[in-house]
Amino acid sequence: MSTPTAHYGFAERWLPRLVLAPSFLLSLIFLYGFIAWNGYLSFTTSRLLPSYEWAGLVQYATLFDNERWWVAVRNLGIFAVLFIGGSMAIGITLAILLDQKVRFEGAIRTLYLYPMALSFVVTGTAWKWMLNPGLGLEKLMHDWGFTNFTFDWLVNSDMSIYTVVIAGLWQSSGFVMALFLAGLRGVDDSIIKAAQIDGASLPRIYWKIILPALRPVVFSTLMILSHIAIKSFDLVMALTGGGPGFSSDLPATFMYSMAFTRGQTGLGAASAMMMLATVAAIVVPYLYSELRKDNNG
Amino acid sequence: MANAERTSSERFWRFALYGALLFAAAYYLLPLYVMVTTSVKGIEEIRAGNLIAMPTAITFDAWSKAWSSACTGVSCNGLSGYFWNSVRMVIPAVAISTMLGAINGYILSKWRFPGSNLVFAMILFGVFMPFQVLLLPMAQTLGWLGLANTTTGLVFVHVVCGTASTTLFFRNYYVGIPDELIKAARLDGAGFWRIFWRIILPMSTPIIMVTLIWQFTQIWNDFLFGVVFASGDAQPITVGLNNLANTSTSVKEYNVDMAAALIAALPTILVYVFAGKYFVRGLTAGAVKG
């Protein structure tokens, strides 16, 4: 079906292309055209208002000299490593535990996954309340007799990014569990049976047979989580607002404040290009391999 | 294996297993529990009691305040206006992006032409790109189109950005429908649209459900576009909630914040409860491609 055969009329052959054209044009203009436009802005002197006066690499130089940008980049590194690593570890563990022919599996799975239905703004608001030093977790521990317990990460600029990790893990680890559980259910039972007959222990079977078979799931999950991490914006805005100061900024919140609240349009555009470059470095090889697989298959 | 035949070590491991699972369930449930109980407590009780104490007297004052009179920045009309903005935004945006996705997916799987894979790859990149690169040009374009700060503008942005994922969903689903079916229909003289309406669409219910739910949660939960492209009268519920929770007032009303968060979360929680199966399928379909 991939090539229309000759006995179909001219109209029939061009109709699909015609129908697809609006979406194609939309993405051409609004995705690629806008990337180019934003790219151009990043090479201009734009401040409060966009200007189209060419300035070369000035905005990038300013960006790389900007301490706040490097705080955001460093935070993204911390957040990405802990968020991705933590979500994977929790998710895989829970998926394996749930895979042990557990009673009420459906109900338990539902409980693990519901945070994914919530928006990051809701998650951020909820955790902001629980982590606030005055009345939240800290007071709870004091009431329980742990009077020396302090937990002020939310207002501590050295630790604030870790509160974003806590809330992010809560939101997304159940999702990783669901992906891995789906993957586990897809592993061929007969291989596992055969290994059991050979006397392999359960941990060994998971480590040597099942997890290697899940490599595609691991790969897709890594893609999605790193993508969520790079795009994270709402969670930070709702939980810490990037603060205290700008200690919990991520590139996404940096871009927003430069472009929309501080009148540094060119700098915002340049930081957005850096984000795009990061995502592209991860995604393009992935898309390329996926599409090649499709063509061969 | 019957229970009676279990050795004591097996029983120990089962016990540990359920213990671990319940512990995890408590971890995921705790924030929801805290949100719900806090939202029905009075502010005095919140200050006197602790995070996980059950409410002594249940009151829905915080809920009604969050809905109709809490302050979100300068205005003090609660979240109701924002809520209906989100409803007005989400319905057309979901409907249009789903329709476009179905047609695109149909063409990209069943009417491939030279270069159609390239078109697919181009659209697909839209699923992954950081939307930050669109914000500045889009803000200017919406201004030119007269759509800045309107719900229509937000619908437009969500359609442009959402069609990538809906196309991906439908395309991957339609690839699984045998080509022979379409070949046979074509031999019978059915054309492009007839095949779509009579054969493809009737088989699409599962993927339509997945796409509707996926798009609904994505668009309802969006904050970035809402905060950048809408102001005042057109802001969606996520922006309203954020304004409310981050408004600095002399007395912080956590019960109102929690009620507001629950109001913002309610539509997607309901979708999750009543169509959870499709929700999970949507998540996994978005992740592990056919």
XYZ file of C-alpha atoms in Angstrom:
587
model
C 0.000 0.000 0.000
C 2.913 2.311 0.389
C 2.996 3.214 -3.294
C -0.337 4.008 -4.947
C -0.893 1.868 -7.987
C -1.445 3.260 -11.425
C -5.145 2.438 -11.741
C -6.016 5.062 -9.125
C -6.824 8.415 -10.521
C -4.872 11.581 -10.220
C -7.256 12.992 -7.606
C -7.089 9.861 -5.500
C -3.327 9.979 -5.478
C -3.089 13.650 -4.519
C -5.996 13.823 -2.103
C -4.050 12.332 0.848
C -1.214 14.781 0.314
C -3.680 17.628 0.072
C -5.419 16.604 3.296
C -2.110 16.257 5.098
C -0.883 19.606 3.815
C -2.441 21.839 6.518
C -0.832 19.840 9.360
C 2.416 19.726 7.453
C 2.351 23.469 6.942
C 1.397 24.061 10.573
C 4.407 22.156 11.803
C 6.626 23.664 9.139
C 5.676 27.190 10.169
C 4.969 26.867 13.870
C 7.603 24.328 14.804
C 10.459 24.813 12.375
C 9.745 28.380 11.354
C 9.493 29.414 14.989
C 12.688 27.587 15.894
C 14.426 29.584 13.188
C 12.753 32.799 14.332
C 13.708 32.183 17.949
C 17.189 31.286 16.783
C 17.438 34.576 14.941
C 16.220 36.497 18.001
C 19.027 34.917 19.991
C 21.532 36.612 17.687
C 19.987 40.075 18.032
C 20.137 42.921 20.520
C 16.544 42.244 21.681
C 15.827 43.497 25.151
C 12.351 44.422 26.328
C 11.028 44.379 22.767
C 12.261 42.064 20.039
C 14.653 43.849 17.754
C 16.071 42.448 14.561
C 19.426 44.118 14.743
C 22.123 41.488 14.319
C 24.454 41.225 17.277
C 26.303 38.001 16.674
C 27.041 35.888 19.710
C 26.567 38.658 22.252
C 23.521 37.076 23.910
C 25.285 33.726 24.201
C 28.310 35.419 25.706
C 26.048 37.170 28.212
C 24.312 33.883 28.920
C 27.547 32.051 29.602
C 28.683 34.878 31.866
C 25.435 34.789 33.790
C 25.755 33.173 37.181
C 22.027 32.491 37.359
C 22.161 30.484 34.127
C 24.879 28.237 35.527
C 22.881 27.735 38.708
C 19.980 26.641 36.487
C 22.203 24.298 34.474
C 23.745 22.801 37.583
C 20.270 22.375 39.087
C 19.111 20.627 35.942
C 22.048 18.247 36.299
C 21.192 17.484 39.935
C 17.490 17.247 39.207
C 17.880 15.099 36.087
C 20.237 12.584 37.702
C 18.220 12.169 40.900
C 14.809 12.388 39.245
C 15.606 9.964 36.440
C 17.671 7.591 38.581
C 15.192 7.676 41.450
C 12.104 7.221 39.280
C 13.734 4.297 37.486
C 14.827 2.626 40.735
C 11.453 3.059 42.472
C 9.499 2.192 39.343
C 11.400 -0.975 38.511
C 11.320 -2.168 42.121
C 7.584 -1.649 42.422
C 6.950 -3.285 39.058
C 8.923 -6.383 40.071
C 7.143 -6.544 43.439
C 3.743 -6.179 41.774
C 4.668 -8.878 39.286
C 4.745 -11.560 42.056
C 1.112 -12.619 41.553
C -0.100 -10.162 44.135
C -3.698 -9.980 45.301
C -5.568 -6.682 44.594
C -2.901 -5.870 42.026
C -5.271 -3.647 40.055
C -6.161 -1.506 43.058
C -2.547 -1.154 44.191
C -1.432 -0.215 40.691
C -4.157 2.430 40.543
C -2.866 4.010 43.767
C 0.700 4.116 42.485
C -0.184 5.771 39.235
C -2.736 8.449 40.107
C -0.169 11.255 40.708
C 0.553 11.140 36.981
C -2.973 12.370 36.320
C -2.360 15.512 38.375
C -0.742 18.605 37.006
C 2.688 19.590 38.271
C 1.092 22.753 39.621
C -1.179 20.674 41.862
C 1.755 18.479 42.907
C 3.859 21.541 43.648
C 1.101 23.189 45.684
C 0.526 20.042 47.740
C 4.202 19.448 48.501
C 4.759 23.098 49.249
C 2.249 22.739 52.062
C 3.722 19.509 53.388
C 7.325 20.690 53.219
C 6.817 24.121 54.723
C 8.926 24.292 57.854
C 6.322 25.959 60.067
C 3.342 23.630 59.897
C 4.245 20.731 57.636
C 6.436 17.695 58.088
C 8.681 19.477 60.554
C 5.839 20.223 62.945
C 4.564 16.666 62.569
C 7.915 15.287 63.692
C 8.042 17.755 66.573
C 4.570 16.651 67.666
C 5.793 13.077 67.595
C 8.585 13.991 69.988
C 11.481 14.485 67.572
C 12.010 18.055 68.712
C 15.404 18.422 67.061
C 14.059 17.467 63.660
C 14.491 20.235 61.126
C 13.442 20.093 57.516
C 13.749 23.495 55.930
C 14.860 22.514 52.434
C 12.058 24.516 50.884
C 13.485 27.783 52.217
C 17.136 26.747 52.237
C 18.865 27.860 49.076
C 21.415 25.040 49.274
C 18.703 22.389 49.385
C 15.698 23.843 47.563
C 16.359 21.961 44.316
C 16.093 18.692 46.249
C 12.507 19.485 47.227
C 11.772 19.648 43.504
C 13.297 16.172 43.223
C 11.093 14.875 46.062
C 7.896 16.131 44.457
C 9.003 15.035 40.985
C 9.715 11.501 42.181
C 6.317 11.280 43.812
C 4.643 12.400 40.610
C 6.463 10.240 38.080
C 7.739 7.038 39.699
C 4.332 5.334 39.447
C 4.372 6.008 35.737
C 7.716 4.226 35.396
C 6.188 1.345 37.374
C 3.343 1.122 34.846
C 5.737 1.096 31.894
C 7.857 -1.649 33.415
C 4.899 -3.716 34.518
C 3.600 -3.606 30.944
C 7.071 -4.637 29.785
C 7.323 -7.471 32.319
C 3.984 -8.860 31.149
C 5.353 -8.937 27.639
C 8.352 -11.138 28.485
C 8.002 -14.644 27.124
C 6.915 -16.970 29.942
C 8.520 -20.048 28.446
C 12.043 -18.644 28.844
C 11.361 -17.981 32.517
C 9.890 -21.463 33.011
C 12.953 -22.981 31.369
C 15.276 -21.029 33.665
C 13.251 -22.106 36.687
C 13.546 -25.737 35.673
C 17.307 -25.225 35.400
C 17.177 -24.154 39.038
C 17.873 -20.452 38.626
C 16.779 -18.338 41.583
C 14.196 -15.594 41.168
C 16.619 -12.657 41.598
C 18.943 -14.318 39.097
C 16.136 -14.774 36.602
C 15.228 -11.086 36.862
C 18.795 -9.895 36.636
C 19.977 -12.209 33.868
C 16.896 -12.764 31.753
C 14.011 -10.413 32.370
C 15.723 -7.046 32.788
C 17.933 -7.494 29.700
C 14.773 -8.345 27.732
C 13.321 -5.016 28.880
C 16.091 -2.946 27.351
C 13.715 -1.161 24.927
C 11.464 -0.179 27.843
C 14.467 1.117 29.791
C 15.472 3.127 26.776
C 12.060 4.697 26.131
C 11.603 5.437 29.824
C 14.975 7.186 29.974
C 13.970 9.247 26.952
C 10.688 10.313 28.465
C 12.070 11.085 31.912
C 14.972 13.124 30.599
C 12.538 14.947 28.399
C 10.269 15.696 31.399
C 13.306 16.847 33.371
C 14.510 19.270 30.707
C 11.034 20.702 30.211
C 10.242 20.947 33.943
C 8.776 24.325 34.566
C 5.416 24.133 36.317
C 6.690 22.038 39.212
C 9.385 24.551 40.096
C 7.051 27.501 39.613
C 4.426 26.051 41.929
C 6.775 24.582 44.539
C 9.553 27.121 44.989
C 8.995 29.758 42.308
C 12.661 29.202 41.495
C 13.648 30.432 44.924
C 14.848 31.203 47.472
C 16.503 33.812 45.284
C 17.126 31.851 42.116
C 18.542 28.809 43.878
C 16.054 26.317 42.426
C 15.911 27.722 38.903
C 15.973 25.318 35.987
C 16.714 26.406 32.411
C 12.974 26.416 31.705
C 12.231 28.856 34.534
C 15.328 30.880 33.663
C 14.040 31.253 30.107
C 10.613 32.320 31.331
C 11.873 34.987 33.681
C 14.352 36.414 31.195
C 11.905 36.480 28.297
C 8.708 37.469 30.062
C 9.355 39.157 33.359
C 12.794 40.757 33.100
C 12.668 42.081 29.557
C 15.732 40.190 28.335
C 14.199 38.764 25.181
C 17.470 37.999 23.425
C 18.875 36.237 26.459
C 15.673 34.232 26.844
C 15.844 33.213 23.186
C 19.451 32.120 23.592
C 18.637 30.021 26.654
C 15.742 28.401 24.773
C 18.156 27.480 21.969
C 20.426 25.816 24.519
C 17.476 23.783 25.771
C 16.577 22.811 22.231
C 20.148 21.714 21.560
C 20.094 19.512 24.670
C 16.816 17.861 23.724
C 17.890 17.423 20.111
C 21.113 15.732 21.188
C 19.050 13.137 23.026
C 16.034 12.817 20.756
C 17.335 12.987 17.213
C 19.429 9.783 17.417
C 16.453 8.077 19.061
C 13.976 9.166 16.368
C 16.456 8.216 13.681
C 16.832 4.682 15.006
C 13.053 4.325 15.519
C 12.277 5.379 11.963
C 14.950 3.132 10.509
C 13.451 0.235 12.432
C 10.044 1.087 10.944
C 11.392 1.119 7.432
C 13.062 -2.241 7.791
C 10.135 -3.868 9.529
C 0.502 -23.404 45.005
C -1.969 -23.723 47.839
C -1.464 -21.766 51.006
C -1.206 -24.855 53.172
C 1.812 -26.111 51.244
C 3.799 -22.937 51.772
C 6.939 -23.167 53.857
C 7.453 -20.628 56.590
C 10.194 -18.901 54.642
C 7.844 -18.442 51.706
C 5.268 -17.052 54.071
C 7.829 -14.599 55.441
C 8.663 -13.348 51.959
C 4.996 -12.940 51.055
C 4.548 -10.946 54.237
C 7.545 -8.736 53.412
C 6.259 -8.305 49.867
C 2.851 -7.068 50.971
C 4.486 -4.893 53.606
C 6.641 -3.194 50.973
C 3.679 -2.742 48.624
C 1.533 -1.217 51.364
C 4.346 1.084 52.432
C 4.625 2.344 48.857
C 0.852 2.774 48.647
C 0.969 4.919 51.791
C 3.726 7.035 50.227
C 1.634 7.742 47.141
C -1.563 8.281 49.103
C -0.207 10.526 51.837
C -0.235 13.795 49.844
C -3.795 13.166 48.657
C -4.864 12.367 52.206
C -3.179 15.510 53.479
C -4.788 17.615 50.739
C -8.266 16.290 51.428
C -8.088 16.503 55.234
C -6.464 19.937 55.192
C -9.123 21.248 52.832
C -11.931 20.431 55.263
C -10.193 21.770 58.379
C -10.605 25.243 59.781
C -7.512 27.441 59.825
C -7.351 27.355 63.636
C -7.286 23.593 63.589
C -4.491 23.568 61.026
C -2.366 25.799 63.195
C -3.037 23.809 66.352
C -2.934 20.306 64.955
C -0.533 18.512 62.676
C -0.274 17.503 59.039
C -1.780 14.057 59.255
C -4.287 14.497 62.080
C -7.867 13.715 61.141
C -10.108 16.789 61.058
C -12.147 17.144 64.259
C -14.927 19.130 62.624
C -15.475 18.982 58.908
C -16.172 22.274 57.167
C -16.433 23.070 53.486
C -15.792 26.784 53.957
C -12.353 26.483 52.367
C -13.908 24.837 49.321
C -16.483 27.533 48.784
C -13.870 30.201 49.376
C -11.484 28.568 46.877
C -14.289 28.347 44.343
C -15.782 31.794 44.610
C -13.999 34.320 46.801
C -10.295 33.541 47.312
C -7.827 36.112 46.030
C -5.691 35.310 43.016
C -3.490 38.330 42.751
C -5.606 41.447 42.323
C -9.068 39.926 41.948
C -10.874 37.984 44.640
C -13.388 35.848 42.770
C -12.001 32.399 43.488
C -11.167 29.785 40.911
C -14.553 29.374 39.235
C -13.737 31.733 36.365
C -10.412 30.010 35.710
C -12.120 26.634 35.879
C -14.622 27.518 33.151
C -11.811 29.063 31.070
C -10.085 25.692 31.169
C -13.311 23.938 30.183
C -13.809 26.318 27.252
C -10.193 25.781 26.228
C -9.926 22.038 26.640
C -13.017 20.911 24.717
C -12.259 22.456 21.303
C -8.509 21.905 21.661
C -8.953 18.192 22.386
C -11.598 17.711 19.691
C -9.636 19.439 16.935
C -6.249 17.895 17.729
C -7.797 14.420 17.947
C -9.548 14.826 14.591
C -6.400 16.084 12.894
C -4.398 13.273 14.471
C -6.812 10.626 13.184
C -6.690 11.904 9.617
C -2.916 12.427 9.662
C -2.356 8.986 11.141
C -4.602 7.423 8.502
C -2.667 9.054 5.676
C 0.781 8.393 7.151
C 0.019 4.700 7.644
C -2.317 3.783 4.780
C -1.654 6.312 2.017
C 2.072 6.627 2.188
C 3.715 8.586 -0.562
C 7.323 9.344 -1.361
C 8.521 11.538 1.465
C 5.695 10.653 3.847
C 8.160 9.223 6.356
C 10.026 12.497 6.346
C 6.759 14.349 6.998
C 6.068 11.962 9.873
C 9.533 12.518 11.348
C 9.051 16.273 11.068
C 5.724 16.161 12.870
C 7.126 13.708 15.417
C 9.860 16.065 16.521
C 7.052 18.265 17.813
C 6.355 15.663 20.501
C 9.799 16.135 21.941
C 10.825 19.706 21.305
C 11.071 22.024 24.326
C 8.256 24.483 23.819
C 10.449 27.262 25.190
C 11.747 27.868 21.654
C 8.187 28.599 20.495
C 7.211 31.020 23.225
C 8.653 34.280 21.924
C 7.660 33.922 18.261
C 4.250 32.518 19.248
C 3.558 35.413 21.600
C 4.249 37.846 18.781
C 2.234 35.858 16.225
C -0.779 35.601 18.529
C -0.560 39.368 18.910
C -0.618 39.865 15.152
C -3.545 37.478 14.802
C -5.415 39.335 17.523
C -5.478 36.168 19.619
C -3.169 37.254 22.425
C -4.722 36.752 25.861
C -7.734 34.878 24.513
C -9.015 31.368 25.014
C -9.072 30.977 21.235
C -5.358 31.727 21.189
C -4.709 29.019 23.760
C -6.826 26.547 21.791
C -4.778 27.365 18.725
C -1.463 26.810 20.529
C -2.647 23.523 22.010
C -3.828 22.300 18.617
C -0.521 23.195 16.980
C 1.523 21.524 19.702
C -0.828 18.625 20.419
C -1.296 17.387 16.860
C 2.195 15.890 16.963
C 1.290 13.412 19.698
C -2.186 12.639 18.363
C -0.699 11.929 14.928
C 1.817 9.615 16.567
C -0.912 7.718 18.461
C -3.176 7.212 15.464
C -0.382 6.435 13.065
C 1.032 3.721 15.309
C -2.435 2.250 15.838
C -3.340 2.263 12.157
C -0.071 0.599 11.179
C -1.481 -2.442 12.979
C -4.611 -2.569 10.804
C -3.953 -4.978 7.916
C -3.388 -3.286 4.576
C -5.404 -6.058 2.906
C -8.556 -4.612 4.409
C -7.953 -1.314 2.650
C -6.892 -3.038 -0.560
C -10.139 -4.989 -0.632
C -12.178 -1.856 -0.050
C -10.358 -0.092 -2.849
C -11.064 -2.953 -5.226
C -14.726 -2.481 -4.341
C -14.369 1.103 -5.433
C -14.220 2.823 -2.049
C -12.209 6.016 -2.051
C -10.037 7.842 0.453
C -12.824 9.314 2.586
C -15.179 6.364 2.312
C -12.490 4.002 3.618
C -11.785 6.388 6.443
C -15.408 6.819 7.555
C -16.641 3.279 6.931
C -13.645 1.105 7.803
C -10.944 2.929 9.705
C -12.990 5.108 12.036
C -15.301 2.326 13.280
C -12.196 0.353 14.275
C -10.647 3.306 16.080
C -12.634 3.479 19.325
C -9.779 2.315 21.594
C -7.211 4.724 20.177
C -9.729 7.571 20.117
C -10.316 7.003 23.845
C -6.572 6.945 24.518
C -6.018 10.123 22.538
C -8.949 11.983 24.072
C -7.772 11.169 27.591
C -4.136 11.910 26.851
C -4.953 15.252 25.256
C -7.449 16.141 27.960
C -4.933 15.612 30.769
C -2.117 17.322 28.850
C -4.137 20.401 28.006
C -6.013 20.648 31.299
C -2.733 20.364 33.207
C -0.759 22.756 31.027
C 0.737 25.714 32.831
C 3.414 27.051 30.505
C 1.156 28.201 27.664
C -1.473 29.386 30.103
C 0.925 31.609 31.995
C 2.678 32.982 28.895
C -0.163 33.454 26.408
C -3.151 34.263 28.599
C -3.741 37.070 30.992
C -6.575 38.056 33.256
C -9.852 36.878 31.850
C -8.537 33.993 29.783
C -6.184 32.284 32.223
C -6.695 28.557 32.773
C -7.150 26.830 36.125
C -3.474 25.903 36.599
C -2.512 29.575 36.439
C -5.381 30.449 38.772
C -4.223 27.860 41.281
C -0.644 29.052 41.111
C -1.718 32.675 41.583
C -3.880 31.710 44.516
C -1.283 29.556 46.243
C 1.529 32.043 45.686
C -0.356 35.187 46.574
C 1.300 36.622 49.615
C -1.370 37.518 52.088
C -0.870 38.181 55.749
C -2.553 34.943 56.760
C -1.703 31.916 54.651
C -4.816 29.794 54.283
C -3.529 26.343 53.593
C -7.010 24.841 53.685
C -8.057 27.126 50.829
C -4.869 26.277 48.907
C -5.571 22.569 49.253
C -9.216 22.918 48.277
C -8.087 24.926 45.240
C -5.536 22.278 44.308
C -8.222 19.596 44.537
C -10.609 21.647 42.402
C -7.878 21.989 39.771
C -7.145 18.273 39.968
C -10.713 16.988 40.063
C -11.420 16.684 36.305
C -8.273 14.669 35.588
C -8.726 12.553 38.724
C -12.269 11.734 37.581
C -10.999 10.802 34.139
C -8.378 8.622 35.779
C -10.901 6.896 38.022
C -13.486 6.264 35.310
C -11.204 5.628 32.347
C -8.015 4.518 34.092
C -7.516 1.648 31.674
C -7.324 4.015 28.735
C -5.232 6.480 30.690
C -2.564 3.842 31.330
C -2.765 2.709 27.738
C -2.265 6.308 26.662
C 0.796 6.703 28.852
C 2.333 3.498 27.598
C 1.341 4.178 23.994
C 3.045 7.530 24.251
C 6.122 5.866 25.623
C 6.634 2.544 23.909
C 5.878 2.987 20.298
C 4.270 0.278 18.176
